[in-house]
C-alpha positions as a printed Julia matrix, in Angstrom:
309×3 Matrix{Float64}:
 143.47  204.75  205.16
 143.25  208.48  204.58
 141.64  210.04  201.54
 145.05  211.34  200.44
 146.5   207.83  200.53
 143.52  206.45  198.62
 143.9   209.11  195.94
 147.58  208.31  195.58
 146.81  204.61  195.1
 144.11  205.46  192.56
 146.58  207.5   190.52
 149.19  204.75  190.58
 146.68  201.97  189.93
 143.91  203.13  187.54
 142.91  199.44  187.13
 141.24  199.66  190.54
 138.84  202.33  189.27
 136.79  200.23  186.81
 133.17  200.14  188.04
 130.66  197.33  187.34
 129.39  197.27  183.78
 125.83  197.91  185.0
 126.62  201.63  184.86
 127.66  201.6   181.21
 128.66  205.27  180.89
 130.82  205.12  184.0
 132.36  201.84  182.87
 133.29  203.2   179.42
 134.68  206.38  180.93
 136.8   204.36  183.36
 138.27  201.94  180.83
 139.17  204.8   178.52
 141.3   206.26  181.32
 143.34  203.07  181.73
 146.75  203.72  180.14
 147.87  201.61  177.22
 150.89  199.38  177.64
 154.06  199.97  175.68
 155.33  197.12  173.56
 158.06  196.41  176.11
 155.54  196.31  178.98
 153.18  194.1   177.0
 155.96  191.66  176.16
 157.17  191.55  179.77
 153.71  190.86  181.18
 152.91  188.29  178.5
 156.11  186.36  179.17
 155.46  186.37  182.92
 151.98  185.01  182.26
 153.24  182.35  179.87
 156.29  181.27  181.86
 155.14  181.82  185.45
 151.31  181.79  185.16
 151.37  185.22  186.81
 147.76  186.27  187.4
 148.59  189.93  187.97
 150.28  190.11  184.57
 147.17  188.6   182.97
 145.06  191.26  184.67
 147.27  194.05  183.35
 147.02  192.73  179.82
 143.25  192.36  180.01
 142.55  195.71  181.63
 144.7   197.68  179.19
 142.64  196.3   176.29
 139.13  196.78  177.68
 138.74  199.92  175.57
 139.27  197.75  172.47
 136.27  195.62  173.46
 134.14  198.74  173.93
 135.17  200.01  170.5
 134.41  196.71  168.75
 131.07  196.33  170.54
 129.8   199.52  168.88
 129.99  197.78  165.5
 127.2   195.41  166.55
 124.66  197.79  168.08
 122.42  197.44  165.01
 121.31  194.0   166.15
 119.24  195.54  168.94
 121.16  193.81  171.74
 122.35  195.69  174.85
 125.86  197.09  174.49
 126.67  195.99  178.03
 125.98  192.38  177.03
 128.11  192.74  173.9
 130.95  194.13  176.01
 130.73  191.31  178.53
 130.88  188.71  175.77
 133.76  190.57  174.13
 135.63  190.6   177.46
 135.36  186.8   177.53
 137.01  186.7   174.12
 139.71  189.11  175.32
 140.56  186.87  178.27
 140.79  183.86  175.96
 143.15  185.82  173.71
 145.36  186.87  176.63
 145.58  183.25  177.8
 146.71  182.05  174.35
 148.89  185.03  173.39
 152.54  184.33  172.6
 154.63  187.53  172.75
 157.44  185.94  170.74
 155.36  185.62  167.56
 156.01  189.26  166.61
 152.34  190.31  166.8
 150.87  192.89  169.2
 148.11  191.7   171.5
 145.66  194.24  170.08
 145.83  192.56  166.66
 145.68  189.04  168.07
 142.79  189.77  170.42
 140.46  191.25  167.8
 139.7   187.8   166.38
 138.79  186.33  169.77
 136.69  189.33  170.81
 134.69  189.33  167.58
 134.24  185.55  167.73
 132.61  185.73  171.16
 130.38  188.63  170.13
 129.33  186.81  166.96
 128.46  183.72  168.97
 126.37  185.79  171.38
 124.48  187.42  168.5
 123.79  184.04  166.89
 122.38  182.75  170.18
 120.17  185.77  170.84
 119.27  187.59  167.63
 115.97  186.2   166.4
 113.88  189.09  165.11
 114.52  192.33  163.25
 113.26  195.33  165.17
 109.71  195.95  164.03
 109.32  199.67  164.7
 112.2   202.13  164.44
 110.76  205.42  163.14
 107.99  207.51  164.7
 105.55  206.55  161.93
 106.38  202.85  162.32
 105.86  203.0   166.07
 102.46  204.66  165.51
 101.51  201.89  163.1
 102.86  199.16  165.37
 100.67  200.2   168.29
  97.53  200.98  166.25
  97.41  198.87  163.12
  96.39  195.6   164.75
  93.37  197.1   166.56
  92.38  199.13  163.49
  92.45  195.99  161.33
  90.07  194.27  163.74
  87.68  197.23  163.52
  87.8   197.26  159.74
  87.06  193.52  159.58
  84.05  193.83  161.88
  82.7   196.62  159.67
  83.38  194.74  156.43
  80.38  194.95  154.07
  81.07  191.52  152.59
  80.98  189.92  156.01
  84.46  188.41  155.5
  86.05  188.79  158.92
  88.74  186.15  158.3
  90.83  188.1   155.79
  94.45  188.48  156.88
  95.3   191.34  154.52
  93.87  194.81  154.03
  92.18  195.93  150.84
  93.43  199.01  148.99
  90.55  201.09  150.42
  91.36  199.91  153.96
  95.04  200.72  153.52
  94.11  204.23  152.39
  91.74  204.61  155.35
  94.39  203.59  157.88
  97.01  205.82  156.27
  94.7   208.82  156.44
  93.66  208.14  160.04
  97.26  207.82  161.26
  98.71  210.45  158.92
 101.24  208.08  157.34
 101.93  206.92  153.81
  99.98  203.93  152.38
 103.23  202.13  151.59
 104.21  202.41  155.26
 100.95  200.73  156.21
 101.66  197.88  153.8
 105.22  197.49  155.07
 104.14  197.32  158.73
 101.35  194.88  157.91
 103.94  192.62  156.29
 106.21  192.86  159.33
 103.44  192.12  161.79
 102.18  189.15  159.8
 105.6   187.52  159.68
 107.05  185.38  162.42
 110.51  185.34  163.87
 113.17  184.11  161.49
 115.95  182.03  163.01
 119.39  183.06  161.81
 120.66  179.49  162.18
 119.04  176.36  160.68
 116.58  174.54  162.92
 115.94  170.78  162.96
 112.43  169.93  161.77
 110.28  167.05  162.98
 111.46  164.83  160.16
 115.09  165.33  161.13
 115.98  167.62  158.24
 117.52  171.05  158.73
 115.6   174.03  157.38
 117.23  176.62  155.18
 118.22  179.72  157.16
 119.75  183.17  156.48
 123.11  182.12  157.92
 123.56  179.95  154.81
 123.82  182.95  152.52
 125.17  185.67  154.82
 128.76  184.64  154.15
 130.45  183.59  150.92
 133.48  181.44  151.62
 134.01  180.28  148.05
 137.12  182.45  147.74
 138.51  181.55  151.17
 142.09  180.26  150.6
 141.53  176.89  152.26
 138.35  176.31  150.25
 140.14  177.24  147.0
 142.93  174.75  147.71
 140.43  172.03  148.61
 138.47  172.58  145.4
 141.65  172.54  143.34
 142.79  169.3   144.99
 139.39  167.68  144.49
 139.35  168.62  140.8
 142.8   167.14  140.31
 141.94  163.9   142.09
 138.65  163.46  140.24
 140.32  164.1   136.86
 143.82  162.88  136.09
 144.21  161.38  139.55
 141.49  158.76  139.07
 142.87  157.7   135.72
 146.38  157.39  137.14
 145.12  155.33  140.08
 143.22  152.94  137.81
 146.42  152.17  135.9
 147.93  150.41  138.94
 145.14  147.78  138.94
 145.03  144.48  137.12
 142.29  144.18  134.44
 139.82  142.31  136.66
 140.19  144.69  139.62
 139.93  147.68  137.33
 136.72  146.42  135.74
 135.17  145.7   139.13
 135.94  149.22  140.36
 134.65  150.8   137.15
 131.44  148.77  137.25
 130.86  149.41  140.95
 131.81  153.09  141.18
 132.42  154.74  137.82
 129.91  153.15  135.43
 126.7   155.04  134.58
 124.59  153.34  131.9
 122.27  155.13  129.53
 119.27  153.94  131.54
 120.82  155.53  134.71
 120.78  152.16  136.5
 124.5   152.34  137.18
 127.03  149.52  137.01
 126.85  145.85  137.89
 126.06  144.5   141.34
 128.35  142.25  143.38
 126.23  139.21  142.5
 126.26  140.01  138.77
 130.04  140.33  138.77
 130.35  137.16  140.86
 128.3   135.22  138.3
 130.44  136.53  135.45
 133.76  135.6   137.07
 132.5   132.36  138.62
 133.29  133.36  142.21
 131.26  134.37  145.26
 129.92  137.87  145.87
 132.11  138.04  148.98
 135.2   137.4   146.83
 134.21  140.24  144.5
 133.83  142.51  147.54
 137.31  141.54  148.78
 138.82  142.29  145.37
 137.04  145.65  145.37
 138.37  146.56  148.83
 141.93  145.62  147.88
 141.67  147.61  144.65
 140.46  150.71  146.47
 143.44  150.48  148.86
 145.83  150.35  145.93
 144.15  153.37  144.35
 144.34  155.4   147.56
 148.04  154.59  147.88
 148.6   155.67  144.28
 146.82  158.96  144.98
 148.81  159.78  148.13
 151.54  161.82  146.36
 148.81  163.94  144.7
 146.79  164.34  147.9
 149.83  165.36  149.89
């Protein structure tokens, strides 16, 4: 193949020009040169992929949206993770979006794919982000590389002989700040950072089987999420008027058993009666009381079905 022929193919097929992501600058430059698809082209390729499982159409859809992944990856550079890794994870999300995309839903692929791209990047960050960057400014870097050794020297020279102290005194903070030409508050901040361990973003299981509290628990507030609002509203309705309405379908004995077993709270906080106590009162076995309770609960659930639906 001559160079002229190769150039002609490259012009017609810019998808062949994308280099490996190892050379990030070249990769970004290449994907930005890939032309965007028109809506008609996008619909045609998407239908061929959906109806004929056409791999080439899938490739066209993916390649024309690689620049979207690059753009979204820039939003997550603050986590200290390589952009090339963010892009690779985002590309996985893009391919998932292309596979699931339905062109007849009236939505462009760019809008549909954003969710999948971000989801993969978020998952990657959750798996890999474990520690905030310790030193970012010039002063912080100076402290990071010198504070630990200076603390050891100050402890060995301590007049009180206390070499096990983990914190610096005010005089020692001032001494370090003067020696490194930084502010005392910067010394204190770096000492705090160095003395702290990594903080997991997700909860970790402890030895006793309980999950520890983690930042992920308060990073997002889903209290106003529409599904959560509807669930809360439904729960409030069922626990209020719904319970009273369900109890009305029971006979007096069944109703009393349910109230004693599930709804009764005495002043001494001991709760309602046990199966054996109710059995003694009604002159039947504890198993019979349990059977009555089960049947009553089924009747109540059936009465609540119109509300729950």
